[in-house]
PDB file of C-alpha atoms in Angstrom:
ATOM      1  CA  MET A 864     -13.362 -37.112  -0.347  1.00 74.00           C
ATOM      2  CA  GLU A 865     -10.637 -35.243   1.260  1.00 85.00           C
ATOM      3  CA  THR A 866      -7.198 -35.545  -0.176  1.00 88.00           C
ATOM      4  CA  GLY A 867      -5.090 -33.100   1.779  1.00 92.00           C
ATOM      5  CA  LEU A 868      -3.575 -31.853  -1.517  1.00 92.00           C
ATOM      6  CA  SER A 869      -3.377 -28.197  -1.880  1.00 92.00           C
ATOM      7  CA  HIS A 870      -3.522 -28.232  -5.738  1.00 93.00           C
ATOM      8  CA  TRP A 871      -4.039 -30.800  -8.387  1.00 93.00           C
ATOM      9  CA  SER A 872      -1.299 -32.058 -10.845  1.00 95.00           C
ATOM     10  CA  SER A 873      -2.723 -33.823 -14.199  1.00 96.00           C
ATOM     11  CA  ARG A 874      -1.399 -37.047 -12.836  1.00 96.00           C
ATOM     12  CA  GLU A 875      -2.890 -36.942  -9.539  1.00 95.00           C
ATOM     13  CA  MET A 876      -6.183 -35.944 -10.887  1.00 95.00           C
ATOM     14  CA  ALA A 877      -6.183 -38.666 -13.446  1.00 96.00           C
ATOM     15  CA  ALA A 878      -5.483 -41.214 -10.753  1.00 95.00           C
ATOM     16  CA  PHE A 879      -8.117 -39.583  -8.350  1.00 95.00           C
ATOM     17  CA  ILE A 880     -10.590 -40.378 -11.254  1.00 95.00           C
ATOM     18  CA  ALA A 881      -9.728 -43.665 -11.878  1.00 94.00           C
ATOM     19  CA  ARG A 882      -9.550 -44.547  -8.293  1.00 93.00           C
ATOM     20  CA  THR A 883     -12.986 -43.028  -7.052  1.00 93.00           C
ATOM     21  CA  GLU A 884     -14.843 -43.215 -10.577  1.00 93.00           C
ATOM     22  CA  SER A 885     -13.286 -46.383 -12.051  1.00 93.00           C
ATOM     23  CA  VAL A 886     -12.821 -44.460 -15.196  1.00 93.00           C
ATOM     24  CA  ALA A 887      -9.397 -44.650 -17.061  1.00 94.00           C
ATOM     25  CA  VAL A 888      -8.236 -41.312 -18.125  1.00 94.00           C
ATOM     26  CA  SER A 889      -4.763 -40.246 -19.083  1.00 96.00           C
ATOM     27  CA  HIS A 890      -2.972 -37.232 -17.437  1.00 96.00           C
ATOM     28  CA  HIS A 891      -2.568 -35.917 -20.976  1.00 97.00           C
ATOM     29  CA  TYR A 892      -6.655 -35.829 -21.218  1.00 96.00           C
ATOM     30  CA  VAL A 893      -6.550 -34.034 -17.831  1.00 96.00           C
ATOM     31  CA  SER A 894      -4.079 -31.452 -19.313  1.00 97.00           C
ATOM     32  CA  LYS A 895      -5.873 -30.861 -22.239  1.00 96.00           C
ATOM     33  CA  LEU A 896      -9.223 -30.183 -20.402  1.00 96.00           C
ATOM     34  CA  TRP A 897      -7.399 -27.686 -18.502  1.00 96.00           C
ATOM     35  CA  ARG A 898      -5.861 -25.940 -21.310  1.00 96.00           C
ATOM     36  CA  ASP A 899      -8.958 -25.933 -23.293  1.00 97.00           C
ATOM     37  CA  ASN A 900     -11.002 -24.208 -20.182  1.00 96.00           C
ATOM     38  CA  GLY A 901      -8.050 -22.004 -19.319  1.00 95.00           C
ATOM     39  CA  LEU A 902      -7.490 -23.672 -15.940  1.00 95.00           C
ATOM     40  CA  THR A 903      -3.761 -23.551 -14.508  1.00 94.00           C
ATOM     41  CA  PRO A 904      -3.867 -25.158 -11.024  1.00 93.00           C
ATOM     42  CA  HIS A 905      -0.165 -25.319 -10.867  1.00 89.00           C
ATOM     43  CA  ARG A 906       0.266 -21.771 -10.906  1.00 91.00           C
ATOM     44  CA  GLN A 907      -0.755 -19.311  -8.135  1.00 90.00           C
ATOM     45  CA  GLY A 908      -0.647 -15.422  -8.285  1.00 86.00           C
ATOM     46  CA  THR A 909      -0.818 -12.574  -5.848  1.00 79.00           C
ATOM     47  CA  PHE A 910      -3.094  -9.793  -5.235  1.00 73.00           C
ATOM     48  CA  THR A 911      -2.957  -6.435  -3.376  1.00 69.00           C
ATOM     49  CA  LEU A 912      -5.659  -5.326  -0.777  1.00 73.00           C
ATOM     50  CA  SER A 913      -5.880  -1.652  -0.016  1.00 82.00           C
ATOM     51  CA  ARG A 914      -7.809  -0.239   2.577  1.00 82.00           C
ATOM     52  CA  ASP A 915      -6.958   3.411   1.995  1.00 85.00           C
ATOM     53  CA  PRO A 916     -10.177   5.545   2.121  1.00 88.00           C
ATOM     54  CA  GLU A 917      -8.849   7.834  -0.763  1.00 90.00           C
ATOM     55  CA  PHE A 918      -7.856   4.984  -2.886  1.00 90.00           C
ATOM     56  CA  ALA A 919      -9.756   5.920  -6.151  1.00 89.00           C
ATOM     57  CA  GLY A 920      -8.829   9.567  -5.680  1.00 93.00           C
ATOM     58  CA  LYS A 921      -4.867   8.702  -5.300  1.00 94.00           C
ATOM     59  CA  VAL A 922      -5.164   6.423  -8.246  1.00 94.00           C
ATOM     60  CA  ALA A 923      -6.666   8.850 -10.589  1.00 94.00           C
ATOM     61  CA  ASP A 924      -4.380  11.652  -9.480  1.00 95.00           C
ATOM     62  CA  ILE A 925      -1.309   9.686 -10.026  1.00 96.00           C
ATOM     63  CA  VAL A 926      -2.423   7.877 -13.291  1.00 96.00           C
ATOM     64  CA  GLY A 927      -3.399  11.334 -14.547  1.00 95.00           C
ATOM     65  CA  LEU A 928       0.354  12.418 -13.974  1.00 95.00           C
ATOM     66  CA  TYR A 929       1.628   9.354 -15.960  1.00 96.00           C
ATOM     67  CA  LEU A 930      -1.007   9.496 -18.820  1.00 94.00           C
ATOM     68  CA  ASP A 931      -1.202  13.187 -19.381  1.00 91.00           C
ATOM     69  CA  PRO A 932       1.570  15.253 -17.400  1.00 92.00           C
ATOM     70  CA  PRO A 933       1.272  18.966 -17.048  1.00 90.00           C
ATOM     71  CA  GLY A 934       3.279  20.585 -19.980  1.00 89.00           C
ATOM     72  CA  GLY A 935       6.582  21.376 -18.775  1.00 90.00           C
ATOM     73  CA  ALA A 936       6.411  19.765 -15.580  1.00 95.00           C
ATOM     74  CA  VAL A 937       8.857  16.836 -14.385  1.00 97.00           C
ATOM     75  CA  VAL A 938       7.166  13.809 -12.809  1.00 97.00           C
ATOM     76  CA  LEU A 939       9.691  11.885 -10.544  1.00 98.00           C
ATOM     77  CA  SER A 940       9.121   8.301  -9.131  1.00 98.00           C
ATOM     78  CA  LEU A 941      10.944   8.016  -5.821  1.00 97.00           C
ATOM     79  CA  ASP A 942      11.235   5.531  -3.221  1.00 97.00           C
ATOM     80  CA  GLU A 943      14.048   3.335  -1.108  1.00 96.00           C
ATOM     81  CA  LYS A 944      14.988  -0.270  -1.781  1.00 96.00           C
ATOM     82  CA  THR A 945      15.930  -0.918   1.904  1.00 95.00           C
ATOM     83  CA  GLN A 946      18.307  -3.625   3.494  1.00 95.00           C
ATOM     84  CA  ILE A 947      19.943  -4.839   0.284  1.00 96.00           C
ATOM     85  CA  GLN A 948      22.384  -7.437   1.645  1.00 94.00           C
ATOM     86  CA  ALA A 949      26.047  -7.761   0.430  1.00 94.00           C
ATOM     87  CA  LEU A 950      26.141 -11.568   0.048  1.00 90.00           C
ATOM     88  CA  ASP A 951      29.396 -13.373  -0.469  1.00 89.00           C
ATOM     89  CA  ARG A 952      29.568 -17.008  -1.364  1.00 84.00           C
ATOM     90  CA  THR A 953      31.629 -19.441   0.617  1.00 81.00           C
ATOM     91  CA  GLU A 954      33.304 -20.608  -2.443  1.00 82.00           C
ATOM     92  CA  PRO A 955      34.335 -18.948  -5.918  1.00 82.00           C
ATOM     93  CA  MET A 956      31.552 -19.276  -8.442  1.00 76.00           C
ATOM     94  CA  LEU A 957      31.990 -21.444 -11.252  1.00 77.00           C
ATOM     95  CA  PRO A 958      31.455 -19.453 -14.492  1.00 82.00           C
ATOM     96  CA  ILE A 959      29.016 -20.238 -17.453  1.00 82.00           C
ATOM     97  CA  PHE A 960      30.926 -22.372 -20.158  1.00 79.00           C
ATOM     98  CA  PHE A 961      28.968 -23.311 -23.357  1.00 83.00           C
ATOM     99  CA  VAL A 962      26.619 -25.925 -22.229  1.00 81.00           C
ATOM    100  CA  VAL A 963      27.675 -25.638 -18.564  1.00 81.00           C
ATOM    101  CA  THR A 964      25.348 -23.085 -16.416  1.00 85.00           C
ATOM    102  CA  GLU A 965      26.784 -20.737 -13.977  1.00 80.00           C
ATOM    103  CA  LYS A 966      27.239 -22.395 -10.543  1.00 82.00           C
ATOM    104  CA  ARG A 967      27.501 -20.962  -6.924  1.00 79.00           C
ATOM    105  CA  THR A 968      27.209 -22.711  -3.441  1.00 80.00           C
ATOM    106  CA  HIS A 969      24.031 -22.671  -1.497  1.00 81.00           C
ATOM    107  CA  ASP A 970      25.545 -21.252   1.630  1.00 80.00           C
ATOM    108  CA  TYR A 971      26.636 -17.546   1.977  1.00 80.00           C
ATOM    109  CA  VAL A 972      28.297 -15.064   4.191  1.00 89.00           C
ATOM    110  CA  ARG A 973      26.638 -11.662   5.022  1.00 92.00           C
ATOM    111  CA  HIS A 974      28.940  -8.580   5.002  1.00 92.00           C
ATOM    112  CA  GLY A 975      26.206  -6.054   5.644  1.00 94.00           C
ATOM    113  CA  VAL A 976      23.522  -4.033   3.927  1.00 96.00           C
ATOM    114  CA  THR A 977      22.705  -0.701   2.369  1.00 97.00           C
ATOM    115  CA  ASN A 978      19.751   1.252   1.399  1.00 96.00           C
ATOM    116  CA  LEU A 979      19.352   2.480  -2.050  1.00 98.00           C
ATOM    117  CA  PHE A 980      17.709   5.849  -2.611  1.00 98.00           C
ATOM    118  CA  ALA A 981      16.494   6.406  -6.129  1.00 98.00           C
ATOM    119  CA  ALA A 982      14.128   8.655  -8.355  1.00 98.00           C
ATOM    120  CA  LEU A 983      12.951   7.615 -11.795  1.00 98.00           C
ATOM    121  CA  ASN A 984      12.089  10.462 -14.284  1.00 98.00           C
ATOM    122  CA  VAL A 985       8.976   9.082 -15.646  1.00 97.00           C
ATOM    123  CA  GLY A 986       9.330  11.190 -18.862  1.00 95.00           C
ATOM    124  CA  THR A 987      12.912  10.360 -19.754  1.00 96.00           C
ATOM    125  CA  GLY A 988      13.603   6.883 -17.881  1.00 97.00           C
ATOM    126  CA  GLU A 989      16.695   8.326 -16.454  1.00 98.00           C
ATOM    127  CA  VAL A 990      17.411   7.173 -12.715  1.00 98.00           C
ATOM    128  CA  PHE A 991      19.085   9.037  -9.917  1.00 98.00           C
ATOM    129  CA  GLY A 992      20.318   7.026  -7.197  1.00 98.00           C
ATOM    130  CA  GLU A 993      22.521   6.966  -3.914  1.00 97.00           C
ATOM    131  CA  CYS A 994      23.188   4.197  -1.287  1.00 97.00           C
ATOM    132  CA  LYS A 995      22.983   5.360   2.457  1.00 96.00           C
ATOM    133  CA  PRO A 996      23.811   3.254   5.591  1.00 95.00           C
ATOM    134  CA  ILE A 997      20.398   4.346   7.137  1.00 92.00           C
ATOM    135  CA  ARG A 998      17.242   6.032   5.757  1.00 90.00           C
ATOM    136  CA  ASP A 999      15.857   8.501   8.138  1.00 94.00           C
ATOM    137  CA  GLY A1000      14.191  11.945   7.556  1.00 94.00           C
ATOM    138  CA  ALA A1001      17.574  13.771   7.209  1.00 96.00           C
ATOM    139  CA  ASP A1002      18.790  11.380   4.506  1.00 96.00           C
ATOM    140  CA  PHE A1003      15.740  11.253   2.637  1.00 97.00           C
ATOM    141  CA  LEU A1004      15.531  15.245   2.660  1.00 98.00           C
ATOM    142  CA  ALA A1005      19.166  15.392   1.518  1.00 97.00           C
ATOM    143  CA  PHE A1006      18.452  12.793  -1.370  1.00 98.00           C
ATOM    144  CA  LEU A1007      15.180  14.842  -2.404  1.00 98.00           C
ATOM    145  CA  LYS A1008      17.102  17.951  -2.783  1.00 98.00           C
ATOM    146  CA  LYS A1009      19.735  16.387  -5.017  1.00 98.00           C
ATOM    147  CA  ALA A1010      16.988  14.573  -7.308  1.00 98.00           C
ATOM    148  CA  VAL A1011      15.162  17.865  -7.786  1.00 98.00           C
ATOM    149  CA  LYS A1012      18.089  20.134  -8.337  1.00 97.00           C
ATOM    150  CA  PRO A1013      18.692  19.261 -11.950  1.00 96.00           C
ATOM    151  CA  HIS A1014      15.258  20.435 -12.966  1.00 97.00           C
ATOM    152  CA  THR A1015      15.404  23.970 -11.213  1.00 94.00           C
ATOM    153  CA  GLY A1016      12.854  26.443 -12.640  1.00 93.00           C
ATOM    154  CA  LYS A1017      10.249  23.629 -13.403  1.00 96.00           C
ATOM    155  CA  ASP A1018       7.209  22.276 -11.583  1.00 96.00           C
ATOM    156  CA  ILE A1019       8.281  18.904 -10.143  1.00 98.00           C
ATOM    157  CA  HIS A1020       5.644  16.333  -9.148  1.00 98.00           C
ATOM    158  CA  VAL A1021       6.975  13.429  -7.011  1.00 98.00           C
ATOM    159  CA  VAL A1022       5.255  10.135  -6.679  1.00 97.00           C
ATOM    160  CA  LEU A1023       5.973   8.541  -3.280  1.00 96.00           C
ATOM    161  CA  ASP A1024       4.534   6.285  -0.639  1.00 95.00           C
ATOM    162  CA  ASN A1025       3.515   7.165   2.908  1.00 90.00           C
ATOM    163  CA  LEU A1026       6.602   6.388   4.650  1.00 91.00           C
ATOM    164  CA  SER A1027       6.880   8.572   7.972  1.00 93.00           C
ATOM    165  CA  THR A1028      10.445   9.854   6.848  1.00 95.00           C
ATOM    166  CA  HIS A1029       8.574  11.536   3.872  1.00 96.00           C
ATOM    167  CA  THR A1030       6.649  13.737   6.117  1.00 95.00           C
ATOM    168  CA  THR A1031       8.859  15.025   8.872  1.00 96.00           C
ATOM    169  CA  PRO A1032       8.738  18.709  10.037  1.00 96.00           C
ATOM    170  CA  ASP A1033      11.773  19.398   7.961  1.00 97.00           C
ATOM    171  CA  VAL A1034      10.463  17.981   5.068  1.00 97.00           C
ATOM    172  CA  VAL A1035       7.197  19.699   5.270  1.00 97.00           C
ATOM    173  CA  ALA A1036       8.934  23.029   5.917  1.00 97.00           C
ATOM    174  CA  TRP A1037      11.141  22.394   2.741  1.00 97.00           C
ATOM    175  CA  LEU A1038       8.018  21.859   0.645  1.00 97.00           C
ATOM    176  CA  ALA A1039       6.470  24.993   1.935  1.00 97.00           C
ATOM    177  CA  ASP A1040       9.543  26.792   1.000  1.00 97.00           C
ATOM    178  CA  ASN A1041       9.734  25.006  -2.536  1.00 97.00           C
ATOM    179  CA  PRO A1042       5.974  25.285  -3.841  1.00 96.00           C
ATOM    180  CA  GLN A1043       7.154  24.008  -7.366  1.00 96.00           C
ATOM    181  CA  VAL A1044       7.730  20.478  -5.732  1.00 97.00           C
ATOM    182  CA  ARG A1045       4.536  18.698  -5.026  1.00 96.00           C
ATOM    183  CA  PHE A1046       4.193  15.374  -3.513  1.00 97.00           C
ATOM    184  CA  HIS A1047       1.510  12.617  -4.765  1.00 97.00           C
ATOM    185  CA  PHE A1048       1.403   9.913  -2.297  1.00 96.00           C
ATOM    186  CA  THR A1049       0.476   6.298  -3.485  1.00 95.00           C
ATOM    187  CA  PRO A1050      -2.543   4.693  -1.964  1.00 93.00           C
ATOM    188  CA  ILE A1051      -1.534   2.464   1.125  1.00 90.00           C
ATOM    189  CA  GLY A1052      -0.550  -0.996   0.214  1.00 85.00           C
ATOM    190  CA  SER A1053      -0.242  -0.003  -3.408  1.00 89.00           C
ATOM    191  CA  SER A1054       3.499   0.112  -4.310  1.00 89.00           C
ATOM    192  CA  TRP A1055       2.521  -1.131  -7.788  1.00 90.00           C
ATOM    193  CA  ILE A1056       1.422   2.117  -8.748  1.00 93.00           C
ATOM    194  CA  ASN A1057       5.066   3.566  -8.099  1.00 96.00           C
ATOM    195  CA  GLN A1058       7.060   3.141 -11.301  1.00 97.00           C
ATOM    196  CA  ILE A1059      10.290   3.140  -9.391  1.00 97.00           C
ATOM    197  CA  GLU A1060       9.137  -0.117  -7.958  1.00 96.00           C
ATOM    198  CA  THR A1061       9.271  -1.443 -11.242  1.00 95.00           C
ATOM    199  CA  TRP A1062      12.777  -0.384 -11.842  1.00 96.00           C
ATOM    200  CA  PHE A1063      13.950  -1.867  -8.210  1.00 97.00           C
ATOM    201  CA  GLY A1064      12.693  -5.292  -9.721  1.00 95.00           C
ATOM    202  CA  VAL A1065      14.940  -4.750 -12.756  1.00 96.00           C
ATOM    203  CA  ILE A1066      18.259  -3.828 -11.032  1.00 97.00           C
ATOM    204  CA  THR A1067      17.328  -6.732  -8.538  1.00 96.00           C
ATOM    205  CA  ARG A1068      17.070  -9.151 -11.430  1.00 94.00           C
ATOM    206  CA  GLN A1069      19.701  -7.914 -13.666  1.00 94.00           C
ATOM    207  CA  SER A1070      22.568  -6.828 -11.163  1.00 94.00           C
ATOM    208  CA  ILE A1071      21.979  -7.783  -7.337  1.00 94.00           C
ATOM    209  CA  ARG A1072      20.460 -11.185  -7.180  1.00 91.00           C
ATOM    210  CA  ARG A1073      23.209 -12.902  -8.991  1.00 86.00           C
ATOM    211  CA  GLY A1074      25.896 -10.789  -7.703  1.00 88.00           C
ATOM    212  CA  THR A1075      28.767 -11.915  -5.322  1.00 88.00           C
ATOM    213  CA  PHE A1076      29.881  -9.086  -2.893  1.00 92.00           C
ATOM    214  CA  THR A1077      32.858  -9.415  -0.539  1.00 92.00           C
ATOM    215  CA  SER A1078      31.627  -6.043   1.268  1.00 96.00           C
ATOM    216  CA  VAL A1079      29.165  -3.377   1.267  1.00 96.00           C
ATOM    217  CA  LYS A1080      31.711  -1.084  -0.438  1.00 96.00           C
ATOM    218  CA  VAL A1081      31.778  -3.755  -3.410  1.00 96.00           C
ATOM    219  CA  LEU A1082      27.992  -3.677  -3.562  1.00 97.00           C
ATOM    220  CA  ILE A1083      27.581  -0.007  -3.553  1.00 97.00           C
ATOM    221  CA  ALA A1084      29.990   0.063  -6.489  1.00 97.00           C
ATOM    222  CA  GLN A1085      28.060  -2.529  -8.391  1.00 97.00           C
ATOM    223  CA  ILE A1086      24.783  -0.393  -8.073  1.00 97.00           C
ATOM    224  CA  ARG A1087      26.500   2.751  -9.195  1.00 97.00           C
ATOM    225  CA  ASP A1088      27.929   0.980 -12.060  1.00 97.00           C
ATOM    226  CA  TYR A1089      24.633  -0.453 -13.114  1.00 97.00           C
ATOM    227  CA  ILE A1090      22.673   3.150 -12.720  1.00 98.00           C
ATOM    228  CA  ALA A1091      25.264   4.533 -14.854  1.00 98.00           C
ATOM    229  CA  HIS A1092      24.857   1.761 -17.546  1.00 97.00           C
ATOM    230  CA  TRP A1093      21.160   2.100 -17.477  1.00 97.00           C
ATOM    231  CA  ASN A1094      21.338   5.917 -17.931  1.00 98.00           C
ATOM    232  CA  THR A1095      23.459   5.468 -20.901  1.00 97.00           C
ATOM    233  CA  ASN A1096      20.333   4.426 -22.887  1.00 96.00           C
ATOM    234  CA  PRO A1097      17.331   5.163 -20.398  1.00 96.00           C
ATOM    235  CA  LYS A1098      14.103   4.518 -21.944  1.00 93.00           C
ATOM    236  CA  PRO A1099      10.883   5.362 -19.858  1.00 96.00           C
ATOM    237  CA  PHE A1100       8.231   2.753 -18.782  1.00 95.00           C
ATOM    238  CA  ALA A1101       5.152   3.572 -21.000  1.00 90.00           C
ATOM    239  CA  TRP A1102       2.082   3.320 -18.474  1.00 93.00           C
ATOM    240  CA  THR A1103      -0.903   2.224 -20.419  1.00 93.00           C
ATOM    241  CA  ALA A1104      -3.848   1.532 -17.867  1.00 92.00           C
ATOM    242  CA  THR A1105      -6.113   4.583 -17.321  1.00 94.00           C
ATOM    243  CA  ALA A1106      -7.638   5.045 -13.861  1.00 93.00           C
ATOM    244  CA  GLU A1107     -10.882   4.007 -15.246  1.00 92.00           C
ATOM    245  CA  GLN A1108      -9.607   0.687 -16.254  1.00 92.00           C
ATOM    246  CA  ILE A1109      -7.887   0.147 -13.087  1.00 89.00           C
ATOM    247  CA  LEU A1110     -11.031   0.985 -10.853  1.00 88.00           C
ATOM    248  CA  ALA A1111     -13.284  -1.284 -13.122  1.00 86.00           C
ATOM    249  CA  LYS A1112     -11.121  -4.125 -11.946  1.00 82.00           C
ATOM    250  CA  VAL A1113     -11.264  -3.008  -8.386  1.00 75.00           C
ATOM    251  CA  ARG A1114     -14.873  -2.528  -8.189  1.00 66.00           C
ATOM    252  CA  PRO A1115     -16.120  -6.274  -8.760  1.00 60.00           C
ATOM    253  CA  ALA A1116     -13.986  -7.219  -5.654  1.00 56.00           C
ATOM    254  CA  GLN A1117     -15.271  -4.318  -3.607  1.00 52.00           C
ATOM    255  CA  PRO A1118     -18.198  -4.522  -1.213  1.00 48.00           C
ATOM    256  CA  THR A1119     -21.108  -2.404  -2.289  1.00 45.00           C
ATOM    257  CA  SER A1120     -21.923   0.894  -1.084  1.00 41.00           C
ATOM    258  CA  ARG A1121     -24.902   3.352  -1.475  1.00 39.00           C
ATOM    259  CA  ASN A1122     -22.348   6.249  -1.414  1.00 43.00           C
ATOM    260  CA  SER A1123     -19.707   4.583  -3.860  1.00 41.00           C
ATOM    261  CA  SER A1124     -18.547   7.187  -6.641  1.00 41.00           C
ATOM    262  CA  THR A1125     -16.508   7.093  -9.732  1.00 43.00           C
ATOM    263  CA  ALA A1126     -13.319   9.229  -9.859  1.00 44.00           C
ATOM    264  CA  THR A1127     -11.728  10.210 -13.215  1.00 42.00           C
ATOM    265  CA  PRO A1128      -8.974  12.427 -13.863  1.00 43.00           C
ATOM    266  CA  ASN A1129      -9.977  16.005 -15.482  1.00 39.00           C
ATOM    267  CA  LYS A1130      -7.670  16.831 -18.024  1.00 41.00           C
ATOM    268  CA  HIS A1131      -8.735  20.415 -17.837  1.00 34.00           C
ATOM    269  CA  GLN A1132      -7.640  21.205 -14.210  1.00 35.00           C
ATOM    270  CA  ASP A1133      -4.930  20.759 -11.945  1.00 38.00           C
ATOM    271  CA  HIS A1134      -3.905  17.261 -11.107  1.00 36.00           C
ATOM    272  CA  ALA A1135      -5.066  17.522  -7.282  1.00 35.00           C
ATOM    273  CA  THR A1136      -8.500  17.902  -8.750  1.00 32.00           C
ATOM    274  CA  LEU A1137     -10.643  15.145  -9.671  1.00 33.00           C
ATOM    275  CA  VAL A1138     -14.332  14.868 -11.390  1.00 32.00           C
ATOM    276  CA  ILE A1139     -16.820  12.687  -9.434  1.00 30.00           C
ATOM    277  CA  ASN A1140     -20.293  12.294 -10.699  1.00 32.00           C
ATOM    278  CA  GLY A1141     -19.526  15.538 -12.581  1.00 34.00           C
ATOM    279  CA  VAL A1142     -18.793  17.359  -9.455  1.00 33.00           C
ATOM    280  CA  SER A1143     -14.931  18.679  -8.944  1.00 32.00           C
ATOM    281  CA  LYS A1144     -13.561  17.629  -5.547  1.00 33.00           C
ATOM    282  CA  SER A1145     -10.130  17.558  -3.881  1.00 34.00           C
ATOM    283  CA  PRO A1146      -8.783  14.075  -3.520  1.00 34.00           C
ATOM    284  CA  GLY A1147      -8.713  14.557   0.115  1.00 32.00           C
ATOM    285  CA  LEU A1148     -12.503  14.997   0.146  1.00 28.00           C
ATOM    286  CA  LEU A1149     -13.276  11.699  -1.949  1.00 29.00           C
ATOM    287  CA  ASP A1150     -15.619   9.115  -0.098  1.00 29.00           C
ATOM    288  CA  SER A1151     -13.823   6.387  -2.246  1.00 31.00           C
ATOM    289  CA  GLN A1152     -13.604   2.639  -1.164  1.00 32.00           C
ATOM    290  CA  SER A1153     -10.859   0.479  -0.597  1.00 31.00           C
ATOM    291  CA  GLY A1154      -9.644  -1.647  -3.566  1.00 33.00           C
ATOM    292  CA  LEU A1155      -8.668  -5.196  -4.523  1.00 33.00           C
ATOM    293  CA  LEU A1156      -6.286  -5.347  -7.484  1.00 34.00           C
ATOM    294  CA  ASP A1157      -4.170  -7.748  -9.200  1.00 34.00           C
ATOM    295  CA  PRO A1158      -1.675  -5.571 -10.560  1.00 35.00           C
ATOM    296  CA  ARG A1159      -0.445  -7.753 -13.315  1.00 32.00           C
ATOM    297  CA  ALA A1160      -3.943  -7.573 -14.788  1.00 32.00           C
ATOM    298  CA  ALA A1161      -4.134  -3.780 -14.455  1.00 36.00           C
ATOM    299  CA  VAL A1162      -0.688  -2.357 -15.449  1.00 37.00           C
ATOM    300  CA  ASP A1163       1.317  -2.918 -18.554  1.00 38.00           C
ATOM    301  CA  PHE A1164       4.677  -1.299 -19.298  1.00 36.00           C
ATOM    302  CA  ASN A1165       6.724  -0.792 -22.366  1.00 39.00           C
ATOM    303  CA  ARG A1166      10.483  -0.154 -22.528  1.00 41.00           C
ATOM    304  CA  GLY A1167      11.611   0.428 -26.192  1.00 39.00           C
ATOM    305  CA  SER A1168      10.106  -2.389 -28.452  1.00 32.00           C
ATOM    306  CA  ASN A1169      10.040  -4.883 -25.689  1.00 34.00           C
ATOM    307  CA  SER A1170       6.663  -5.665 -24.078  1.00 32.00           C
ATOM    308  CA  ALA A1171       6.769  -6.007 -20.450  1.00 34.00           C
ATOM    309  CA  ARG A1172       4.184  -6.912 -17.841  1.00 33.00           C
ATOM    310  CA  ALA A1173       4.893  -5.716 -14.428  1.00 34.00           C
ATOM    311  CA  ASN A1174       4.060  -7.451 -11.155  1.00 32.00           C
ATOM    312  CA  CYS A1175       4.836  -4.580  -9.086  1.00 33.00           C
ATOM    313  CA  SER A1176       4.124  -6.258  -5.821  1.00 31.00           C
ATOM    314  CA  SER A1177       6.778  -8.605  -6.085  1.00 29.00           C
ATOM    315  CA  GLY A1178       9.093  -6.350  -8.083  1.00 30.00           C
ATOM    316  CA  LEU A1179       9.449  -8.562 -11.005  1.00 30.00           C
ATOM    317  CA  ILE A1180       9.081  -8.011 -14.586  1.00 32.00           C
ATOM    318  CA  GLU A1181       8.170 -10.542 -17.235  1.00 32.00           C
ATOM    319  CA  ARG A1182       9.370  -9.459 -20.903  1.00 33.00           C
ATOM    320  CA  SER A1183       8.571 -11.183 -24.378  1.00 35.00           C
ATOM    321  CA  ASP A1184      10.758 -10.032 -27.010  1.00 36.00           C
TER     322      ASP A1184
END
């Protein structure tokens, strides 16, 4: 029987059973059955579908950097958080007071936007960030130069996405002149593997989302203050998922292939090389399949003593103290 419901509540199901089966059950009984069987129809999650033909190779390469970084090298996770709005409320906010929660008007005024360029030092947890009005290739290259400058004399591995501004002729030429800096591109549609995305979720939740900004200048000042505050006690996110664990979660959702292969990081070789069925290959030569991944089930982070589960697709972090 069609109901038109998108999902069940315990009360709706109890009433439906009574109406169609002539069996009187309470909604408490329905809820207990759901709990006993691990069913949560009132909740909904998300997943990421990557069609990158080099998905497995890129995952193994980047996870290898997180779990077994080259000795003495620096790993930077870099990206842009674009179009951050400076939103002001039409009335002053009512502050929190004992049993009274903070309140704000539902309507707002837009004062413009800014773009946050940020680089997370995966080893130390420190963040370097700058706000810019636009985000073209020249802005990216200028930021990149500043981000790597404190690490002069060291090998620097930069994890970033495939945005066109990251591969402009000027950027490519600069990389050729600075071979100590190496780019590691995330798989297409898989921003969850870039740790800076997790940090973007933190700053959004702790600073931007509930902020009131009378101008873009005020917004930028608050972002700078937050970064300075973060860096007074930086702690890295501890990546715990191995490439094998991630790919094991991916494979059940993939179509089967006679040429499917397994990619694993090789600790004794450069991170640009992987071992596939016992044969060393470059990630660019991988014949791997696209992946279907629930990032919340595959990636766990810890900051300090607090356990955190990261849903990097949405940029949210769930913590349990």
